[in-house]
Amino acid sequence: MSLTREDVTYVANLARLEFSPDEVTALVDKMGAVLDYAQTLSELDTSAVKATEHVLAVQNVFREDVPKPCLTNEQALANAPESEAGCFKVPRVME
């Protein structure tokens, strides 16, 4: 699939990422290769392949639901860059 610099810049903007012009050029090729590979995979006939949730047979993947002590609020916020009123404070992402 052919991607343009504008496509990469648009996706980067949606993800709130900033790239230099050289990085955008490299990403055009890399993202294009990923999309080309996905296109190749979508062309395979998988009608005879049984649908699976896991590649390996998995039995009872759930553990017992046993209550355990949780972190205190102070412990949870100990490594937070910023906190306010006992909550994590994060940068605004919506304008």
CSV table of N, CA, C and O in Angstrom, one decimal:
chain,number,residue,atom,x,y,z
A,1,MET,N,0.8,-1.2,0.0
A,1,MET,CA,0.0,0.0,0.0
A,1,MET,C,0.9,1.2,0.0
A,1,MET,O,1.9,1.3,0.7
A,2,SER,N,0.5,2.2,-0.8
A,2,SER,CA,1.3,3.4,-0.9
A,2,SER,C,0.9,4.4,0.1
A,2,SER,O,-0.3,4.8,0.1
A,3,LEU,N,1.8,4.8,1.0
A,3,LEU,CA,1.5,5.8,2.0
A,3,LEU,C,2.2,7.1,1.6
A,3,LEU,O,3.2,7.1,1.0
A,4,THR,N,1.6,8.2,2.0
A,4,THR,CA,2.3,9.5,1.7
A,4,THR,C,2.8,10.1,3.1
A,4,THR,O,2.4,9.6,4.1
A,5,ARG,N,3.6,11.1,3.0
A,5,ARG,CA,4.1,11.8,4.2
A,5,ARG,C,2.9,12.4,4.9
A,5,ARG,O,2.9,12.4,6.2
A,6,GLU,N,1.8,12.8,4.2
A,6,GLU,CA,0.7,13.4,4.8
A,6,GLU,C,-0.1,12.3,5.6
A,6,GLU,O,-0.6,12.6,6.7
A,7,ASP,N,-0.1,11.1,5.1
A,7,ASP,CA,-0.8,10.0,5.9
A,7,ASP,C,-0.1,9.8,7.2
A,7,ASP,O,-0.7,9.6,8.2
A,8,VAL,N,1.2,9.7,7.1
A,8,VAL,CA,2.0,9.4,8.4
A,8,VAL,C,1.9,10.6,9.3
A,8,VAL,O,1.7,10.4,10.5
A,9,THR,N,1.9,11.8,8.8
A,9,THR,CA,1.8,13.0,9.7
A,9,THR,C,0.4,13.0,10.3
A,9,THR,O,0.2,13.3,11.5
A,10,TYR,N,-0.6,12.6,9.6
A,10,TYR,CA,-2.0,12.6,10.1
A,10,TYR,C,-2.1,11.6,11.2
A,10,TYR,O,-2.7,11.9,12.3
A,11,VAL,N,-1.6,10.4,11.0
A,11,VAL,CA,-1.6,9.3,12.1
A,11,VAL,C,-0.8,9.8,13.3
A,11,VAL,O,-1.3,9.6,14.4
A,12,ALA,N,0.3,10.4,13.1
A,12,ALA,CA,1.1,10.8,14.2
A,12,ALA,C,0.4,11.9,15.0
A,12,ALA,O,0.4,11.9,16.2
A,13,ASN,N,-0.3,12.8,14.3
A,13,ASN,CA,-1.1,13.8,14.9
A,13,ASN,C,-2.2,13.2,15.8
A,13,ASN,O,-2.4,13.6,16.9
A,14,LEU,N,-2.9,12.2,15.3
A,14,LEU,CA,-3.9,11.5,16.0
A,14,LEU,C,-3.4,10.9,17.3
A,14,LEU,O,-4.0,10.9,18.3
A,15,ALA,N,-2.1,10.4,17.2
A,15,ALA,CA,-1.5,9.7,18.3
A,15,ALA,C,-0.7,10.7,19.2
A,15,ALA,O,-0.1,10.4,20.2
A,16,ARG,N,-0.8,12.0,18.8
A,16,ARG,CA,-0.1,13.1,19.5
A,16,ARG,C,1.4,12.8,19.6
A,16,ARG,O,2.1,12.9,20.6
A,17,LEU,N,2.0,12.4,18.4
A,17,LEU,CA,3.4,12.1,18.3
A,17,LEU,C,4.0,13.2,17.4
A,17,LEU,O,3.4,13.6,16.4
A,18,GLU,N,5.2,13.5,17.6
A,18,GLU,CA,5.9,14.5,16.8
A,18,GLU,C,7.2,13.8,16.2
A,18,GLU,O,7.9,13.1,16.9
A,19,PHE,N,7.4,13.9,14.9
A,19,PHE,CA,8.5,13.3,14.2
A,19,PHE,C,9.2,14.3,13.4
A,19,PHE,O,8.6,15.2,12.9
A,20,SER,N,10.5,14.2,13.3
A,20,SER,CA,11.3,15.0,12.4
A,20,SER,C,11.0,14.7,11.0
A,20,SER,O,10.5,13.6,10.7
A,21,PRO,N,11.3,15.5,10.0
A,21,PRO,CA,11.1,15.2,8.6
A,21,PRO,C,11.8,13.9,8.2
A,21,PRO,O,11.2,13.1,7.4
A,22,ASP,N,13.0,13.6,8.7
A,22,ASP,CA,13.7,12.4,8.4
A,22,ASP,C,13.0,11.2,8.9
A,22,ASP,O,12.9,10.1,8.3
A,23,GLU,N,12.4,11.3,10.2
A,23,GLU,CA,11.7,10.2,10.8
A,23,GLU,C,10.4,9.9,10.0
A,23,GLU,O,10.0,8.8,9.8
A,24,VAL,N,9.7,11.0,9.5
A,24,VAL,CA,8.5,10.8,8.7
A,24,VAL,C,8.8,10.0,7.5
A,24,VAL,O,8.1,9.1,7.1
A,25,THR,N,9.9,10.4,6.8
A,25,THR,CA,10.3,9.7,5.6
A,25,THR,C,10.6,8.2,5.9
A,25,THR,O,10.1,7.4,5.1
A,26,ALA,N,11.3,7.9,6.9
A,26,ALA,CA,11.5,6.5,7.3
A,26,ALA,C,10.2,5.8,7.6
A,26,ALA,O,10.0,4.6,7.3
A,27,LEU,N,9.3,6.5,8.3
A,27,LEU,CA,8.1,5.8,8.7
A,27,LEU,C,7.2,5.6,7.5
A,27,LEU,O,6.4,4.6,7.5
A,28,VAL,N,7.2,6.4,6.5
A,28,VAL,CA,6.5,6.1,5.3
A,28,VAL,C,6.8,4.7,4.7
A,28,VAL,O,5.9,3.9,4.4
A,29,ASP,N,8.1,4.4,4.7
A,29,ASP,CA,8.5,3.1,4.1
A,29,ASP,C,8.1,2.0,5.1
A,29,ASP,O,7.6,1.0,4.7
A,30,LYS,N,8.4,2.2,6.4
A,30,LYS,CA,8.1,1.2,7.4
A,30,LYS,C,6.7,0.8,7.5
A,30,LYS,O,6.3,-0.3,7.6
A,31,MET,N,5.8,1.9,7.6
A,31,MET,CA,4.4,1.7,7.8
A,31,MET,C,3.8,1.1,6.5
A,31,MET,O,2.9,0.2,6.5
A,32,GLY,N,4.4,1.5,5.4
A,32,GLY,CA,3.9,0.9,4.1
A,32,GLY,C,4.2,-0.6,4.0
A,32,GLY,O,3.4,-1.3,3.5
A,33,ALA,N,5.4,-1.0,4.5
A,33,ALA,CA,5.8,-2.4,4.5
A,33,ALA,C,4.8,-3.2,5.4
A,33,ALA,O,4.4,-4.3,5.0
A,34,VAL,N,4.5,-2.6,6.5
A,34,VAL,CA,3.6,-3.3,7.4
A,34,VAL,C,2.2,-3.5,6.8
A,34,VAL,O,1.6,-4.6,6.8
A,35,LEU,N,1.7,-2.4,6.2
A,35,LEU,CA,0.4,-2.5,5.5
A,35,LEU,C,0.4,-3.5,4.3
A,35,LEU,O,-0.6,-4.2,4.0
A,36,ASP,N,1.5,-3.5,3.6
A,36,ASP,CA,1.7,-4.4,2.4
A,36,ASP,C,1.6,-5.9,2.9
A,36,ASP,O,1.0,-6.7,2.3
A,37,TYR,N,2.3,-6.1,4.1
A,37,TYR,CA,2.3,-7.5,4.6
A,37,TYR,C,0.9,-7.9,5.1
A,37,TYR,O,0.4,-9.0,4.9
A,38,ALA,N,0.2,-6.9,5.7
A,38,ALA,CA,-1.2,-7.2,6.1
A,38,ALA,C,-2.1,-7.5,4.9
A,38,ALA,O,-3.0,-8.4,5.0
A,39,GLN,N,-1.9,-6.8,3.8
A,39,GLN,CA,-2.6,-7.0,2.6
A,39,GLN,C,-2.3,-8.4,2.1
A,39,GLN,O,-3.3,-9.1,1.7
A,40,THR,N,-1.1,-8.8,2.1
A,40,THR,CA,-0.7,-10.2,1.7
A,40,THR,C,-1.4,-11.2,2.5
A,40,THR,O,-1.9,-12.2,2.0
A,41,LEU,N,-1.4,-11.0,3.8
A,41,LEU,CA,-2.1,-12.0,4.7
A,41,LEU,C,-3.6,-12.0,4.5
A,41,LEU,O,-4.2,-13.1,4.5
A,42,SER,N,-4.2,-10.9,4.2
A,42,SER,CA,-5.7,-10.9,3.9
A,42,SER,C,-6.1,-11.6,2.6
A,42,SER,O,-7.2,-12.0,2.5
A,43,GLU,N,-5.1,-11.8,1.8
A,43,GLU,CA,-5.4,-12.5,0.5
A,43,GLU,C,-5.3,-14.0,0.7
A,43,GLU,O,-5.7,-14.8,-0.2
A,44,LEU,N,-4.9,-14.5,1.8
A,44,LEU,CA,-4.8,-16.0,2.0
A,44,LEU,C,-6.2,-16.6,2.2
A,44,LEU,O,-7.1,-15.9,2.9
A,45,ASP,N,-6.4,-17.8,1.7
A,45,ASP,CA,-7.7,-18.5,1.9
A,45,ASP,C,-7.6,-19.2,3.3
A,45,ASP,O,-6.9,-20.1,3.5
A,46,THR,N,-8.4,-18.6,4.2
A,46,THR,CA,-8.5,-19.2,5.6
A,46,THR,C,-9.8,-19.9,5.9
A,46,THR,O,-10.1,-20.1,7.0
A,47,SER,N,-10.6,-20.2,4.8
A,47,SER,CA,-11.9,-20.8,5.0
A,47,SER,C,-11.8,-22.1,5.7
A,47,SER,O,-12.8,-22.5,6.4
A,48,ALA,N,-10.7,-22.9,5.5
A,48,ALA,CA,-10.6,-24.2,6.1
A,48,ALA,C,-9.9,-24.2,7.5
A,48,ALA,O,-9.8,-25.2,8.1
A,49,VAL,N,-9.6,-23.0,7.9
A,49,VAL,CA,-8.9,-22.9,9.2
A,49,VAL,C,-9.9,-22.7,10.3
A,49,VAL,O,-10.7,-21.8,10.2
A,50,LYS,N,-9.8,-23.5,11.3
A,50,LYS,CA,-10.8,-23.4,12.5
A,50,LYS,C,-10.4,-22.2,13.3
A,50,LYS,O,-9.3,-21.9,13.6
A,51,ALA,N,-11.5,-21.4,13.6
A,51,ALA,CA,-11.3,-20.2,14.4
A,51,ALA,C,-10.8,-20.6,15.8
A,51,ALA,O,-11.3,-21.6,16.4
A,52,THR,N,-9.9,-19.9,16.4
A,52,THR,CA,-9.3,-20.2,17.7
A,52,THR,C,-9.2,-18.9,18.5
A,52,THR,O,-9.1,-17.8,17.9
A,53,GLU,N,-9.3,-19.0,19.8
A,53,GLU,CA,-9.0,-17.9,20.7
A,53,GLU,C,-7.6,-17.9,21.1
A,53,GLU,O,-7.0,-16.9,21.4
A,54,HIS,N,-7.0,-19.1,21.2
A,54,HIS,CA,-5.6,-19.2,21.6
A,54,HIS,C,-4.9,-20.2,20.7
A,54,HIS,O,-5.5,-21.1,20.2
A,55,VAL,N,-3.6,-20.0,20.4
A,55,VAL,CA,-2.9,-20.9,19.5
A,55,VAL,C,-2.7,-22.2,20.2
A,55,VAL,O,-2.8,-23.3,19.6
A,56,LEU,N,-2.5,-22.2,21.5
A,56,LEU,CA,-2.3,-23.5,22.3
A,56,LEU,C,-3.6,-23.8,23.0
A,56,LEU,O,-4.3,-22.9,23.4
A,57,ALA,N,-3.8,-25.1,23.3
A,57,ALA,CA,-4.9,-25.5,24.1
A,57,ALA,C,-4.8,-24.9,25.5
A,57,ALA,O,-3.7,-25.1,26.1
A,58,VAL,N,-5.7,-24.2,26.0
A,58,VAL,CA,-5.7,-23.6,27.3
A,58,VAL,C,-6.8,-24.1,28.1
A,58,VAL,O,-8.0,-24.1,27.7
A,59,GLN,N,-6.5,-24.5,29.3
A,59,GLN,CA,-7.6,-25.0,30.2
A,59,GLN,C,-7.6,-24.1,31.4
A,59,GLN,O,-6.5,-23.9,32.0
A,60,ASN,N,-8.8,-23.7,31.9
A,60,ASN,CA,-8.9,-22.9,33.1
A,60,ASN,C,-7.8,-21.9,33.3
A,60,ASN,O,-7.0,-22.1,34.2
A,61,VAL,N,-7.9,-20.9,32.6
A,61,VAL,CA,-6.9,-19.8,32.7
A,61,VAL,C,-7.1,-18.8,33.8
A,61,VAL,O,-6.3,-18.0,34.0
A,62,PHE,N,-8.2,-19.0,34.5
A,62,PHE,CA,-8.6,-18.1,35.6
A,62,PHE,C,-8.0,-18.6,36.9
A,62,PHE,O,-8.1,-19.8,37.2
A,63,ARG,N,-7.5,-17.7,37.7
A,63,ARG,CA,-7.1,-18.0,39.0
A,63,ARG,C,-8.2,-17.9,40.0
A,63,ARG,O,-9.2,-17.3,39.7
A,64,GLU,N,-8.0,-18.4,41.2
A,64,GLU,CA,-9.0,-18.3,42.2
A,64,GLU,C,-9.2,-16.8,42.6
A,64,GLU,O,-8.2,-16.1,42.6
A,65,ASP,N,-10.4,-16.4,42.8
A,65,ASP,CA,-10.6,-15.0,43.2
A,65,ASP,C,-10.5,-14.9,44.7
A,65,ASP,O,-11.5,-15.0,45.4
A,66,VAL,N,-9.3,-14.6,45.1
A,66,VAL,CA,-9.0,-14.5,46.5
A,66,VAL,C,-8.7,-13.0,46.9
A,66,VAL,O,-7.8,-12.4,46.2
A,67,PRO,N,-9.4,-12.4,47.8
A,67,PRO,CA,-9.1,-11.0,48.2
A,67,PRO,C,-7.6,-10.9,48.8
A,67,PRO,O,-7.2,-11.8,49.5
A,68,LYS,N,-6.9,-9.9,48.3
A,68,LYS,CA,-5.6,-9.6,48.8
A,68,LYS,C,-5.5,-8.2,49.2
A,68,LYS,O,-6.3,-7.4,48.7
A,69,PRO,N,-4.6,-7.8,50.1
A,69,PRO,CA,-4.5,-6.4,50.5
A,69,PRO,C,-4.1,-5.6,49.3
A,69,PRO,O,-3.3,-6.0,48.4
A,70,CYS,N,-4.7,-4.4,49.2
A,70,CYS,CA,-4.3,-3.5,48.1
A,70,CYS,C,-3.4,-2.4,48.6
A,70,CYS,O,-3.2,-2.2,49.8
A,71,LEU,N,-2.9,-1.6,47.6
A,71,LEU,CA,-2.1,-0.5,48.0
A,71,LEU,C,-2.8,0.6,48.7
A,71,LEU,O,-4.0,0.8,48.4
A,72,THR,N,-2.2,1.3,49.6
A,72,THR,CA,-2.8,2.5,50.2
A,72,THR,C,-2.7,3.6,49.1
A,72,THR,O,-2.0,3.5,48.1
A,73,ASN,N,-3.5,4.6,49.3
A,73,ASN,CA,-3.5,5.7,48.4
A,73,ASN,C,-2.1,6.3,48.3
A,73,ASN,O,-1.6,6.7,47.2
A,74,GLU,N,-1.4,6.4,49.4
A,74,GLU,CA,0.0,7.0,49.4
A,74,GLU,C,0.9,6.1,48.6
A,74,GLU,O,1.8,6.6,47.9
A,75,GLN,N,0.8,4.8,48.8
A,75,GLN,CA,1.7,3.9,48.0
A,75,GLN,C,1.4,4.0,46.5
A,75,GLN,O,2.4,4.0,45.7
A,76,ALA,N,0.2,4.1,46.2
A,76,ALA,CA,-0.2,4.1,44.7
A,76,ALA,C,0.3,5.4,44.1
A,76,ALA,O,0.8,5.4,42.9
A,77,LEU,N,0.3,6.5,44.8
A,77,LEU,CA,0.8,7.8,44.3
A,77,LEU,C,2.2,8.1,44.5
A,77,LEU,O,2.7,9.1,44.1
A,78,ALA,N,3.0,7.2,45.2
A,78,ALA,CA,4.4,7.4,45.6
A,78,ALA,C,5.2,7.8,44.4
A,78,ALA,O,6.1,8.7,44.5
A,79,ASN,N,5.1,7.2,43.2
A,79,ASN,CA,5.9,7.4,42.1
A,79,ASN,C,5.3,8.3,41.0
A,79,ASN,O,5.8,8.5,39.9
A,80,ALA,N,4.1,8.8,41.3
A,80,ALA,CA,3.4,9.7,40.4
A,80,ALA,C,4.1,11.0,40.2
A,80,ALA,O,4.5,11.6,41.2
A,81,PRO,N,4.3,11.5,39.0
A,81,PRO,CA,4.9,12.8,38.8
A,81,PRO,C,4.2,13.9,39.5
A,81,PRO,O,4.8,14.8,40.0
A,82,GLU,N,2.8,13.8,39.4
A,82,GLU,CA,2.0,14.8,40.0
A,82,GLU,C,0.8,14.2,40.6
A,82,GLU,O,0.2,13.2,40.0
A,83,SER,N,0.3,14.7,41.7
A,83,SER,CA,-1.0,14.2,42.3
A,83,SER,C,-1.7,15.4,42.9
A,83,SER,O,-1.1,16.4,43.2
A,84,GLU,N,-3.0,15.3,43.0
A,84,GLU,CA,-3.8,16.4,43.5
A,84,GLU,C,-5.0,15.8,44.2
A,84,GLU,O,-5.7,14.9,43.6
A,85,ALA,N,-5.3,16.1,45.4
A,85,ALA,CA,-6.5,15.6,46.2
A,85,ALA,C,-6.5,14.1,46.2
A,85,ALA,O,-7.6,13.5,46.0
A,86,GLY,N,-5.4,13.5,46.3
A,86,GLY,CA,-5.4,12.0,46.4
A,86,GLY,C,-5.6,11.3,45.1
A,86,GLY,O,-5.9,10.1,45.0
A,87,CYS,N,-5.4,12.0,43.9
A,87,CYS,CA,-5.6,11.4,42.6
A,87,CYS,C,-4.4,11.7,41.8
A,87,CYS,O,-3.6,12.6,42.0
A,88,PHE,N,-4.2,10.9,40.7
A,88,PHE,CA,-3.2,11.1,39.7
A,88,PHE,C,-3.6,12.4,39.0
A,88,PHE,O,-4.7,12.5,38.6
A,89,LYS,N,-2.6,13.3,38.8
A,89,LYS,CA,-2.8,14.5,38.0
A,89,LYS,C,-2.1,14.3,36.6
A,89,LYS,O,-0.9,14.0,36.6
A,90,VAL,N,-2.9,14.3,35.5
A,90,VAL,CA,-2.3,14.1,34.2
A,90,VAL,C,-2.5,15.3,33.3
A,90,VAL,O,-3.5,16.1,33.6
A,91,PRO,N,-1.7,15.5,32.3
A,91,PRO,CA,-1.9,16.6,31.4
A,91,PRO,C,-3.3,16.5,30.7
A,91,PRO,O,-3.7,15.4,30.3
A,92,ARG,N,-3.9,17.7,30.4
A,92,ARG,CA,-5.1,17.7,29.6
A,92,ARG,C,-4.8,17.2,28.2
A,92,ARG,O,-3.8,17.6,27.6
A,93,VAL,N,-5.7,16.4,27.7
A,93,VAL,CA,-5.5,15.9,26.3
A,93,VAL,C,-6.5,16.4,25.3
A,93,VAL,O,-6.4,16.4,24.1
A,94,MET,N,-7.6,16.9,25.9
A,94,MET,CA,-8.7,17.5,25.0
A,94,MET,C,-8.6,19.0,25.1
A,94,MET,O,-8.4,19.5,26.2
A,95,GLU,N,-8.8,19.6,24.0
A,95,GLU,CA,-8.7,21.1,24.0
A,95,GLU,C,-10.1,21.7,24.0
A,95,GLU,O,-11.0,21.2,23.6
